[in-house]
Amino acid sequence: MTEQTPRWLNPDERRVWLRLSALMELLPAALDAQLQRDADLTKTGYLTLAMLSEEPTRSLRMSELGARSNASPSRISHVVSRLERGGWVRREKSPDDGRGQLAVLTDAGWDKVVASAPGHVERVRQLVLDPLEADDLARLDAVVVKLLDVLDPDARFAATALARQV
Amino acid sequence: MTEQTPRWLNPDERRVWLRLSALMELLPAALDAQLQRDADLTKTGYLTLAMLSEEPTRSLRMSELGARSNASPSRISHVVSRLERGGWVRREKSPDDGRGQLAVLTDAGWDKVVASAPGHVERVRQLVLDPLEADDLARLDAVVVKLLDVLDPDARFAATALARQV
DNA sequence: CAAAAGTAGTTCAACGTTGAACTATATGGT
DNA sequence: ACCATATAGTTCAACGTTGAACTACTTTTG
């Protein structure tokens, strides 16, 4: 029999939850602020460029790009449009599938990633990697894997699939 | 001497970081979706009502409310305006400080929290508390405390101050 | 091979957030 | 007391995201 009446949070749970809520608000905001200021890019915009830059072909289907950038179809479409306006990305029809679109990183887009990556990576180090011991990092990773497993049971997002392979 | 050239992420770091990025995208989105659907509230809107409901006076200064809801002054002002429009909160002049405003939870607002809390708490359990062992939770907490310490060194937000007391 | 169902991606309007500029009040130094 | 500075909160316009509705193409099924 599952417990039907909602179980309230005990003080320990409440504390963890409030802290985690704060983290989920503050960490993305801090990273967005850095990228906005230094590169005029959103976190998702940056990640999108980064993901494209790691492909041998420097291109990816919209849906795959969304999966890697943690973005819904609607969102990735907007993000790519914005990047396209900036000249960092262009769209191409997919050769295999008439419905499909390819997002292709332009040369300017490549330069953009190269230019903005160091500053962003440095900020990620400052805020996340450096404050944690190797142990902490491993534990955090294990916890995050468990949470992603529940959040994204069908592994629609690349990070969840990654979690299951490794 | 600090390392000046930007240090790139090694594969382990990259993996943790990509997973954490996905978590920071997916978890807030999942909770926002639940609150939006079931209570027509944002995560911050809910948290704002919840924080007020825990005060003996059912009221809080705008700035303190922002600190507890992880919201900037601008944001908390908008959030309270929206809640005010819904009739869940009203504004009062602060008696002590002519610049100050008090956000006061109305009776309807109280009922609103009471009505929406169980569903939200249940979702938090499903997505965060239940998938983790007690050990995991303690480790996660320790890590989050360290990260908040860096993100919010002056403890402007209540969760960071909480992290330092306990 | 036709009809139905599914998949890929885009567009729309509504909404919430952002950072900057601004108003009003309070505090500290001389 | 006075002026400069700091603090509290709001408003504005610009922007990014959301979910629903929609178009176009593809796959499945009978």
mmCIF file of C-alpha atoms (C1' of nucleotides) in Angstrom:
data_model
loop_
_atom_site.group_PDB
_atom_site.id
_atom_site.type_symbol
_atom_site.label_atom_id
_atom_site.label_comp_id
_atom_site.label_asym_id
_atom_site.label_seq_id
_atom_site.Cartn_x
_atom_site.Cartn_y
_atom_site.Cartn_z
ATOM 1 C CA MET A 1 0.000 0.000 0.000
ATOM 2 C CA THR A 2 1.480 3.322 -0.929
ATOM 3 C CA GLU A 3 1.139 6.185 1.482
ATOM 4 C CA GLN A 4 -1.732 8.303 0.254
ATOM 5 C CA THR A 5 -1.757 11.322 2.522
ATOM 6 C CA PRO A 6 0.977 13.736 1.514
ATOM 7 C CA ARG A 7 4.028 13.385 3.685
ATOM 8 C CA TRP A 8 5.264 16.735 4.902
ATOM 9 C CA LEU A 9 8.962 17.569 4.852
ATOM 10 C CA ASN A 10 10.875 17.023 8.068
ATOM 11 C CA PRO A 11 13.389 19.696 9.130
ATOM 12 C CA ASP A 12 16.349 17.948 7.488
ATOM 13 C CA GLU A 13 14.525 17.444 4.239
ATOM 14 C CA ARG A 14 13.254 20.968 4.329
ATOM 15 C CA ARG A 15 16.775 22.328 4.795
ATOM 16 C CA VAL A 16 18.226 20.336 1.919
ATOM 17 C CA TRP A 17 15.344 21.271 -0.281
ATOM 18 C CA LEU A 18 15.545 24.996 0.419
ATOM 19 C CA ARG A 19 19.263 24.954 -0.202
ATOM 20 C CA LEU A 20 18.922 23.016 -3.401
ATOM 21 C CA SER A 21 16.212 25.416 -4.556
ATOM 22 C CA ALA A 22 18.552 28.315 -3.927
ATOM 23 C CA LEU A 23 21.324 26.586 -5.839
ATOM 24 C CA MET A 24 19.070 25.931 -8.822
ATOM 25 C CA GLU A 25 18.237 29.598 -8.888
ATOM 26 C CA LEU A 26 21.643 31.100 -8.192
ATOM 27 C CA LEU A 27 23.994 28.895 -10.164
ATOM 28 C CA PRO A 28 22.248 29.183 -13.536
ATOM 29 C CA ALA A 29 21.774 32.899 -12.972
ATOM 30 C CA ALA A 30 25.466 33.388 -12.245
ATOM 31 C CA LEU A 31 26.491 31.519 -15.363
ATOM 32 C CA ASP A 32 23.950 33.259 -17.532
ATOM 33 C CA ALA A 33 25.171 36.600 -16.247
ATOM 34 C CA GLN A 34 28.775 35.761 -17.126
ATOM 35 C CA LEU A 35 27.892 34.602 -20.624
ATOM 36 C CA GLN A 36 25.569 37.511 -21.220
ATOM 37 C CA ARG A 37 28.145 40.044 -20.126
ATOM 38 C CA ASP A 38 31.203 38.533 -21.794
ATOM 39 C CA ALA A 39 29.753 36.893 -24.879
ATOM 40 C CA ASP A 40 26.185 38.126 -25.329
ATOM 41 C CA LEU A 41 25.016 34.524 -25.185
ATOM 42 C CA THR A 42 22.541 32.595 -23.039
ATOM 43 C CA LYS A 43 23.584 29.401 -21.329
ATOM 44 C CA THR A 44 21.594 27.407 -23.856
ATOM 45 C CA GLY A 45 22.963 29.463 -26.741
ATOM 46 C CA TYR A 46 26.493 28.772 -25.598
ATOM 47 C CA LEU A 47 25.844 25.086 -25.041
ATOM 48 C CA THR A 48 24.303 24.849 -28.484
ATOM 49 C CA LEU A 49 27.379 26.316 -30.125
ATOM 50 C CA ALA A 50 29.624 24.127 -27.980
ATOM 51 C CA MET A 51 27.765 20.972 -28.935
ATOM 52 C CA LEU A 52 27.970 21.805 -32.608
ATOM 53 C CA SER A 53 31.668 22.562 -32.306
ATOM 54 C CA GLU A 54 32.331 19.083 -30.955
ATOM 55 C CA GLU A 55 30.829 17.376 -33.978
ATOM 56 C CA PRO A 56 33.214 16.380 -36.776
ATOM 57 C CA THR A 57 30.715 17.819 -39.236
ATOM 58 C CA ARG A 58 30.022 20.836 -37.025
ATOM 59 C CA SER A 59 26.362 20.136 -37.543
ATOM 60 C CA LEU A 60 23.498 18.380 -35.818
ATOM 61 C CA ARG A 61 19.821 17.722 -36.378
ATOM 62 C CA MET A 62 17.566 20.118 -34.518
ATOM 63 C CA SER A 63 16.142 17.352 -32.365
ATOM 64 C CA GLU A 64 19.557 15.993 -31.451
ATOM 65 C CA LEU A 65 20.763 19.488 -30.736
ATOM 66 C CA GLY A 66 17.824 20.000 -28.407
ATOM 67 C CA ALA A 67 18.622 16.740 -26.640
ATOM 68 C CA ARG A 68 22.182 17.847 -26.046
ATOM 69 C CA SER A 69 21.338 21.378 -25.018
ATOM 70 C CA ASN A 70 18.513 20.333 -22.701
ATOM 71 C CA ALA A 71 16.033 22.267 -24.786
ATOM 72 C CA SER A 72 12.501 21.491 -25.953
ATOM 73 C CA PRO A 73 11.805 21.546 -29.707
ATOM 74 C CA SER A 74 10.247 24.968 -29.482
ATOM 75 C CA ARG A 75 13.111 26.317 -27.488
ATOM 76 C CA ILE A 76 15.900 24.931 -29.641
ATOM 77 C CA SER A 77 14.166 26.364 -32.677
ATOM 78 C CA HIS A 78 14.170 29.823 -31.104
ATOM 79 C CA VAL A 79 17.735 29.464 -29.900
ATOM 80 C CA VAL A 80 18.970 28.472 -33.343
ATOM 81 C CA SER A 81 17.054 31.332 -34.926
ATOM 82 C CA ARG A 82 18.779 33.745 -32.600
ATOM 83 C CA LEU A 83 22.187 32.226 -33.302
ATOM 84 C CA GLU A 84 21.380 32.361 -36.987
ATOM 85 C CA ARG A 85 20.631 36.060 -36.714
ATOM 86 C CA GLY A 86 24.047 36.509 -35.129
ATOM 87 C CA GLY A 87 25.641 34.601 -37.990
ATOM 88 C CA TRP A 88 27.011 31.828 -35.772
ATOM 89 C CA VAL A 89 24.807 29.097 -37.188
ATOM 90 C CA ARG A 90 22.885 28.422 -40.378
ATOM 91 C CA ARG A 91 20.108 25.999 -41.176
ATOM 92 C CA GLU A 92 20.252 23.359 -43.871
ATOM 93 C CA LYS A 93 17.684 20.857 -45.036
ATOM 94 C CA SER A 94 18.462 17.375 -43.835
ATOM 95 C CA PRO A 95 19.398 15.162 -46.805
ATOM 96 C CA ASP A 96 18.025 11.960 -45.220
ATOM 97 C CA ASP A 97 14.720 13.231 -43.956
ATOM 98 C CA GLY A 98 12.563 15.811 -45.662
ATOM 99 C CA ARG A 99 11.159 16.929 -42.331
ATOM 100 C CA GLY A 100 14.527 17.452 -40.787
ATOM 101 C CA GLN A 101 16.719 20.489 -40.396
ATOM 102 C CA LEU A 102 20.426 20.609 -39.791
ATOM 103 C CA ALA A 103 21.942 23.327 -37.676
ATOM 104 C CA VAL A 104 25.414 24.047 -39.001
ATOM 105 C CA LEU A 105 28.086 25.984 -37.145
ATOM 106 C CA THR A 106 29.544 28.734 -39.340
ATOM 107 C CA ASP A 107 33.196 29.745 -39.247
ATOM 108 C CA ALA A 108 32.175 32.817 -37.304
ATOM 109 C CA GLY A 109 30.317 30.508 -34.941
ATOM 110 C CA TRP A 110 33.426 28.403 -34.451
ATOM 111 C CA ASP A 111 35.422 31.509 -33.641
ATOM 112 C CA LYS A 112 32.700 32.565 -31.255
ATOM 113 C CA VAL A 113 32.934 29.329 -29.254
ATOM 114 C CA VAL A 114 36.706 29.484 -29.218
ATOM 115 C CA ALA A 115 36.535 33.042 -27.972
ATOM 116 C CA SER A 116 33.914 32.526 -25.308
ATOM 117 C CA ALA A 117 34.753 29.056 -23.993
ATOM 118 C CA PRO A 118 37.735 29.975 -21.794
ATOM 119 C CA GLY A 119 35.848 32.621 -19.851
ATOM 120 C CA HIS A 120 32.884 30.381 -19.374
ATOM 121 C CA VAL A 121 34.941 27.356 -18.364
ATOM 122 C CA GLU A 122 36.821 29.508 -15.903
ATOM 123 C CA ARG A 123 33.562 30.596 -14.325
ATOM 124 C CA VAL A 124 32.379 27.004 -14.098
ATOM 125 C CA ARG A 125 35.629 26.163 -12.312
ATOM 126 C CA GLN A 126 35.287 29.055 -9.904
ATOM 127 C CA LEU A 127 31.715 28.266 -9.037
ATOM 128 C CA VAL A 128 31.555 24.507 -9.158
ATOM 129 C CA LEU A 129 34.722 22.545 -9.759
ATOM 130 C CA ASP A 130 37.230 24.384 -7.600
ATOM 131 C CA PRO A 131 35.167 24.618 -4.414
ATOM 132 C CA LEU A 132 34.682 20.840 -4.406
ATOM 133 C CA GLU A 133 37.111 18.071 -3.525
ATOM 134 C CA ALA A 134 37.442 15.110 -5.892
ATOM 135 C CA ASP A 135 35.307 13.128 -3.448
ATOM 136 C CA ASP A 136 32.576 15.717 -3.457
ATOM 137 C CA LEU A 137 32.533 15.755 -7.202
ATOM 138 C CA ALA A 138 32.169 11.997 -7.440
ATOM 139 C CA ARG A 139 29.349 12.029 -4.916
ATOM 140 C CA LEU A 140 27.607 14.899 -6.602
ATOM 141 C CA ASP A 141 27.865 13.057 -9.877
ATOM 142 C CA ALA A 142 26.324 9.914 -8.418
ATOM 143 C CA VAL A 143 23.434 11.881 -6.982
ATOM 144 C CA VAL A 144 22.836 13.807 -10.181
ATOM 145 C CA VAL A 145 22.733 10.584 -12.158
ATOM 146 C CA LYS A 146 19.999 9.241 -9.889
ATOM 147 C CA LEU A 147 17.977 12.407 -10.204
ATOM 148 C CA LEU A 148 18.281 12.579 -13.979
ATOM 149 C CA ASP A 149 17.127 8.994 -14.139
ATOM 150 C CA VAL A 150 13.851 9.981 -12.534
ATOM 151 C CA LEU A 151 13.464 13.309 -14.296
ATOM 152 C CA ASP A 152 14.064 11.881 -17.723
ATOM 153 C CA PRO A 153 13.163 8.198 -17.567
ATOM 154 C CA ASP A 154 13.145 7.804 -21.355
ATOM 155 C CA ALA A 155 16.574 9.443 -21.663
ATOM 156 C CA ARG A 156 15.366 12.005 -24.137
ATOM 157 C CA PHE A 157 18.232 14.242 -23.131
ATOM 158 C CA ALA A 158 21.805 13.374 -23.909
ATOM 159 C CA ALA A 159 23.056 13.893 -20.374
ATOM 160 C CA THR A 160 20.719 11.177 -19.126
ATOM 161 C CA ALA A 161 21.828 8.742 -21.789
ATOM 162 C CA LEU A 162 25.422 9.560 -20.905
ATOM 163 C CA ALA A 163 24.559 8.807 -17.311
ATOM 164 C CA ARG A 164 23.451 5.312 -18.267
ATOM 165 C CA GLN A 165 26.415 4.398 -20.442
ATOM 166 C CA VAL A 166 29.239 5.382 -18.195
ATOM 167 C CA MET B 1 51.190 31.804 -8.528
ATOM 168 C CA THR B 2 47.735 31.048 -9.841
ATOM 169 C CA GLU B 3 47.342 29.273 -13.131
ATOM 170 C CA GLN B 4 46.662 31.959 -15.708
ATOM 171 C CA THR B 5 45.896 30.067 -18.898
ATOM 172 C CA PRO B 6 42.364 28.704 -18.759
ATOM 173 C CA ARG B 7 42.301 25.099 -17.726
ATOM 174 C CA TRP B 8 40.094 22.994 -19.958
ATOM 175 C CA LEU B 9 37.716 20.442 -18.514
ATOM 176 C CA ASN B 10 38.957 16.866 -18.355
ATOM 177 C CA PRO B 11 36.520 14.097 -19.350
ATOM 178 C CA ASP B 12 35.362 13.464 -15.771
ATOM 179 C CA GLU B 13 34.789 17.105 -15.091
ATOM 180 C CA ARG B 14 33.035 17.512 -18.400
ATOM 181 C CA ARG B 15 30.700 14.631 -17.624
ATOM 182 C CA VAL B 16 29.740 15.961 -14.199
ATOM 183 C CA TRP B 17 29.273 19.402 -15.581
ATOM 184 C CA LEU B 18 27.050 18.353 -18.455
ATOM 185 C CA ARG B 19 24.928 16.277 -16.104
ATOM 186 C CA LEU B 20 24.647 19.064 -13.591
ATOM 187 C CA SER B 21 23.676 21.452 -16.373
ATOM 188 C CA ALA B 22 20.930 19.092 -17.444
ATOM 189 C CA LEU B 23 19.717 18.782 -13.869
ATOM 190 C CA MET B 24 19.590 22.540 -13.435
ATOM 191 C CA GLU B 25 17.454 22.751 -16.540
ATOM 192 C CA LEU B 26 15.185 19.769 -16.008
ATOM 193 C CA LEU B 27 14.450 19.858 -12.301
ATOM 194 C CA PRO B 28 13.236 23.458 -12.115
ATOM 195 C CA ALA B 29 11.256 22.942 -15.313
ATOM 196 C CA ALA B 30 9.546 19.855 -13.908
ATOM 197 C CA LEU B 31 8.589 21.641 -10.706
ATOM 198 C CA ASP B 32 7.426 24.736 -12.508
ATOM 199 C CA ALA B 33 5.279 22.600 -14.776
ATOM 200 C CA GLN B 34 3.632 20.889 -11.803
ATOM 201 C CA LEU B 35 2.900 24.163 -10.032
ATOM 202 C CA GLN B 36 1.702 25.840 -13.192
ATOM 203 C CA ARG B 37 -0.648 23.008 -14.023
ATOM 204 C CA ASP B 38 -2.018 22.323 -10.559
ATOM 205 C CA ALA B 39 -1.907 25.730 -8.909
ATOM 206 C CA ASP B 40 -1.280 28.334 -11.603
ATOM 207 C CA LEU B 41 1.832 29.439 -9.707
ATOM 208 C CA THR B 42 5.501 29.765 -10.560
ATOM 209 C CA LYS B 43 8.117 28.169 -8.353
ATOM 210 C CA THR B 44 9.024 31.590 -6.988
ATOM 211 C CA GLY B 45 5.369 32.528 -6.563
ATOM 212 C CA TYR B 46 4.779 29.387 -4.554
ATOM 213 C CA LEU B 47 7.902 29.834 -2.469
ATOM 214 C CA THR B 48 6.890 33.409 -1.761
ATOM 215 C CA LEU B 49 3.497 32.354 -0.444
ATOM 216 C CA ALA B 50 5.094 29.522 1.518
ATOM 217 C CA MET B 51 7.612 31.822 3.167
ATOM 218 C CA LEU B 52 4.907 34.264 4.173
ATOM 219 C CA SER B 53 2.772 31.448 5.534
ATOM 220 C CA GLU B 54 5.558 30.419 7.890
ATOM 221 C CA GLU B 55 5.773 33.815 9.534
ATOM 222 C CA PRO B 56 3.758 34.335 12.721
ATOM 223 C CA THR B 57 2.609 37.666 11.265
ATOM 224 C CA ARG B 58 2.102 36.179 7.809
ATOM 225 C CA SER B 59 4.070 39.123 6.494
ATOM 226 C CA LEU B 60 7.608 40.009 5.481
ATOM 227 C CA ARG B 61 9.526 42.972 4.148
ATOM 228 C CA MET B 62 10.018 42.884 0.393
ATOM 229 C CA SER B 63 13.776 42.595 0.739
ATOM 230 C CA GLU B 64 13.563 39.764 3.250
ATOM 231 C CA LEU B 65 10.990 38.039 1.092
ATOM 232 C CA GLY B 66 13.351 38.263 -1.848
ATOM 233 C CA ALA B 67 16.164 36.828 0.241
ATOM 234 C CA ARG B 68 14.008 33.856 1.181
ATOM 235 C CA SER B 69 12.588 33.281 -2.284
ATOM 236 C CA ASN B 70 15.943 33.625 -4.031
ATOM 237 C CA ALA B 71 14.685 36.596 -5.974
ATOM 238 C CA SER B 72 16.257 39.927 -6.889
ATOM 239 C CA PRO B 73 14.486 43.134 -5.793
ATOM 240 C CA SER B 74 13.046 43.630 -9.259
ATOM 241 C CA ARG B 75 11.823 40.085 -9.433
ATOM 242 C CA ILE B 76 10.245 39.926 -6.004
ATOM 243 C CA SER B 77 8.442 43.148 -6.783
ATOM 244 C CA HIS B 78 6.946 41.618 -9.936
ATOM 245 C CA VAL B 79 6.139 38.369 -8.165
ATOM 246 C CA VAL B 80 4.318 40.147 -5.366
ATOM 247 C CA SER B 81 2.416 42.270 -7.881
ATOM 248 C CA ARG B 82 1.226 39.137 -9.606
ATOM 249 C CA LEU B 83 0.230 37.516 -6.318
ATOM 250 C CA GLU B 84 -1.510 40.732 -5.360
ATOM 251 C CA ARG B 85 -3.508 40.630 -8.578
ATOM 252 C CA GLY B 86 -4.580 37.113 -7.656
ATOM 253 C CA GLY B 87 -5.636 38.306 -4.222
ATOM 254 C CA TRP B 88 -3.190 36.068 -2.361
ATOM 255 C CA VAL B 89 -1.062 38.904 -1.023
ATOM 256 C CA ARG B 90 -1.443 42.592 -0.302
ATOM 257 C CA ARG B 91 1.089 45.342 0.239
ATOM 258 C CA GLU B 92 1.333 47.499 3.331
ATOM 259 C CA LYS B 93 3.623 50.360 4.200
ATOM 260 C CA SER B 94 6.273 49.358 6.670
ATOM 261 C CA PRO B 95 5.676 51.133 9.988
ATOM 262 C CA ASP B 96 9.401 51.287 10.898
ATOM 263 C CA ASP B 97 10.849 52.434 7.616
ATOM 264 C CA GLY B 98 9.217 54.848 5.215
ATOM 265 C CA ARG B 99 10.976 53.225 2.287
ATOM 266 C CA GLY B 100 9.829 49.764 3.195
ATOM 267 C CA GLN B 101 6.901 47.688 2.051
ATOM 268 C CA LEU B 102 5.380 44.716 3.769
ATOM 269 C CA ALA B 103 3.969 41.851 1.777
ATOM 270 C CA VAL B 104 1.078 40.384 3.726
ATOM 271 C CA LEU B 105 -0.508 37.014 3.036
ATOM 272 C CA THR B 106 -4.305 37.305 2.745
ATOM 273 C CA ASP B 107 -6.679 34.650 3.994
ATOM 274 C CA ALA B 108 -7.200 33.578 0.408
ATOM 275 C CA GLY B 109 -3.426 33.375 0.094
ATOM 276 C CA TRP B 110 -3.217 31.158 3.148
ATOM 277 C CA ASP B 111 -5.853 28.865 1.681
ATOM 278 C CA LYS B 112 -3.930 28.853 -1.566
ATOM 279 C CA VAL B 113 -0.732 27.607 0.100
ATOM 280 C CA VAL B 114 -2.622 25.022 2.077
ATOM 281 C CA ALA B 115 -4.270 23.816 -1.105
ATOM 282 C CA SER B 116 -1.169 23.715 -3.275
ATOM 283 C CA ALA B 117 1.501 22.584 -0.820
ATOM 284 C CA PRO B 118 0.656 18.877 -0.714
ATOM 285 C CA GLY B 119 0.841 18.430 -4.486
ATOM 286 C CA HIS B 120 4.065 20.344 -4.690
ATOM 287 C CA VAL B 121 5.693 18.565 -1.769
ATOM 288 C CA GLU B 122 4.681 15.261 -3.266
ATOM 289 C CA ARG B 123 6.389 16.192 -6.519
ATOM 290 C CA VAL B 124 9.520 17.240 -4.657
ATOM 291 C CA ARG B 125 9.520 13.839 -2.988
ATOM 292 C CA GLN B 126 9.056 11.987 -6.257
ATOM 293 C CA LEU B 127 11.802 13.871 -8.014
ATOM 294 C CA VAL B 128 14.367 14.493 -5.325
ATOM 295 C CA LEU B 129 13.831 13.002 -1.898
ATOM 296 C CA ASP B 130 12.568 9.527 -2.720
ATOM 297 C CA PRO B 131 15.188 8.599 -5.339
ATOM 298 C CA LEU B 132 17.976 9.329 -2.865
ATOM 299 C CA GLU B 133 19.169 7.344 0.148
ATOM 300 C CA ALA B 134 19.709 9.167 3.433
ATOM 301 C CA ASP B 135 23.440 9.068 2.689
ATOM 302 C CA ASP B 136 22.992 10.646 -0.710
ATOM 303 C CA LEU B 137 20.902 13.382 0.764
ATOM 304 C CA ALA B 138 23.498 14.227 3.387
ATOM 305 C CA ARG B 139 26.245 14.305 0.784
ATOM 306 C CA LEU B 140 24.192 16.388 -1.585
ATOM 307 C CA ASP B 141 23.494 18.798 1.227
ATOM 308 C CA ALA B 142 27.179 19.134 2.071
ATOM 309 C CA VAL B 143 28.042 19.824 -1.557
ATOM 310 C CA VAL B 144 25.244 22.332 -1.994
ATOM 311 C CA VAL B 145 26.386 24.192 1.098
ATOM 312 C CA LYS B 146 29.866 24.557 -0.362
ATOM 313 C CA LEU B 147 28.509 25.804 -3.652
ATOM 314 C CA LEU B 148 26.158 28.319 -2.077
ATOM 315 C CA ASP B 149 29.060 29.613 -0.048
ATOM 316 C CA VAL B 150 30.860 30.567 -3.238
ATOM 317 C CA LEU B 151 27.812 31.741 -5.160
ATOM 318 C CA ASP B 152 26.597 33.977 -2.390
ATOM 319 C CA PRO B 153 29.624 34.897 -0.274
ATOM 320 C CA ASP B 154 27.797 37.691 1.537
ATOM 321 C CA ALA B 155 24.871 35.422 2.362
ATOM 322 C CA ARG B 156 22.343 37.742 0.838
ATOM 323 C CA PHE B 157 19.976 34.824 0.401
ATOM 324 C CA ALA B 158 18.425 33.075 3.343
ATOM 325 C CA ALA B 159 19.429 29.595 2.215
ATOM 326 C CA THR B 160 23.095 30.554 2.379
ATOM 327 C CA ALA B 161 22.744 32.009 5.842
ATOM 328 C CA LEU B 162 20.928 28.844 6.877
ATOM 329 C CA ALA B 163 23.847 26.892 5.454
ATOM 330 C CA ARG B 164 26.240 28.692 7.757
ATOM 331 C CA GLN B 165 24.249 28.387 10.952
ATOM 332 C CA VAL B 166 23.422 24.706 10.910
ATOM 333 C "C1'" DC C 1 -1.159 1.654 -52.181
ATOM 334 C "C1'" DA C 2 -4.250 4.502 -49.563
ATOM 335 C "C1'" DA C 3 -5.473 6.115 -45.004
ATOM 336 C "C1'" DA C 4 -4.100 6.853 -40.482
ATOM 337 C "C1'" DA C 5 -0.886 7.758 -37.175
ATOM 338 C "C1'" DG C 6 3.503 9.409 -35.935
ATOM 339 C "C1'" DT C 7 7.553 12.495 -36.191
ATOM 340 C "C1'" DA C 8 10.294 16.986 -37.175
ATOM 341 C "C1'" DG C 9 10.285 21.386 -36.709
ATOM 342 C "C1'" DT C 10 8.184 26.139 -36.645
ATOM 343 C "C1'" DT C 11 5.172 29.902 -35.222
ATOM 344 C "C1'" DC C 12 2.171 32.398 -32.163
ATOM 345 C "C1'" DA C 13 0.668 34.929 -28.252
ATOM 346 C "C1'" DA C 14 1.141 35.114 -23.415
ATOM 347 C "C1'" DC C 15 4.064 35.345 -19.799
ATOM 348 C "C1'" DG C 16 8.045 35.929 -16.437
ATOM 349 C "C1'" DT C 17 12.646 37.702 -15.891
ATOM 350 C "C1'" DT C 18 16.424 40.969 -16.528
ATOM 351 C "C1'" DG C 19 19.252 45.086 -15.711
ATOM 352 C "C1'" DA C 20 19.038 49.848 -15.847
ATOM 353 C "C1'" DA C 21 16.967 53.989 -14.603
ATOM 354 C "C1'" DC C 22 14.283 56.150 -11.263
ATOM 355 C "C1'" DT C 23 11.739 57.845 -6.838
ATOM 356 C "C1'" DA C 24 11.615 58.148 -2.110
ATOM 357 C "C1'" DT C 25 13.317 57.719 2.357
ATOM 358 C "C1'" DA C 26 17.109 57.039 5.725
ATOM 359 C "C1'" DT C 27 21.782 57.461 7.592
ATOM 360 C "C1'" DG C 28 26.456 59.287 8.463
ATOM 361 C "C1'" DG C 29 29.813 62.837 8.543
ATOM 362 C "C1'" DT C 30 31.060 67.699 9.153
ATOM 363 C "C1'" DA D 1 21.129 71.143 10.458
ATOM 364 C "C1'" DC D 2 22.993 69.914 5.729
ATOM 365 C "C1'" DC D 3 24.771 67.461 2.075
ATOM 366 C "C1'" DA D 4 26.371 63.259 0.291
ATOM 367 C "C1'" DT D 5 25.694 58.671 0.157
ATOM 368 C "C1'" DA D 6 23.305 54.446 0.892
ATOM 369 C "C1'" DT D 7 19.136 51.699 1.014
ATOM 370 C "C1'" DA D 8 14.166 50.081 -0.328
ATOM 371 C "C1'" DG D 9 11.444 49.284 -3.702
ATOM 372 C "C1'" DT D 10 9.280 50.091 -8.378
ATOM 373 C "C1'" DT D 11 8.940 50.682 -13.352
ATOM 374 C "C1'" DC D 12 10.368 50.204 -18.072
ATOM 375 C "C1'" DA D 13 11.530 48.086 -22.319
ATOM 376 C "C1'" DA D 14 13.881 44.235 -24.156
ATOM 377 C "C1'" DC D 15 14.334 39.608 -24.182
ATOM 378 C "C1'" DG D 16 13.894 34.402 -23.766
ATOM 379 C "C1'" DT D 17 10.766 30.663 -22.713
ATOM 380 C "C1'" DT D 18 6.374 28.192 -22.731
ATOM 381 C "C1'" DG D 19 2.695 25.230 -24.488
ATOM 382 C "C1'" DA D 20 -0.511 24.933 -28.014
ATOM 383 C "C1'" DA D 21 -1.638 24.978 -32.667
ATOM 384 C "C1'" DC D 22 0.031 24.142 -37.075
ATOM 385 C "C1'" DT D 23 2.524 22.459 -41.517
ATOM 386 C "C1'" DA D 24 5.043 19.149 -43.773
ATOM 387 C "C1'" DC D 25 6.951 14.897 -44.374
ATOM 388 C "C1'" DT D 26 7.379 9.785 -43.138
ATOM 389 C "C1'" DT D 27 6.130 5.319 -41.438
ATOM 390 C "C1'" DT D 28 2.828 1.915 -40.348
ATOM 391 C "C1'" DT D 29 -1.180 -0.769 -41.086
ATOM 392 C "C1'" DG D 30 -4.900 -2.953 -43.266
#
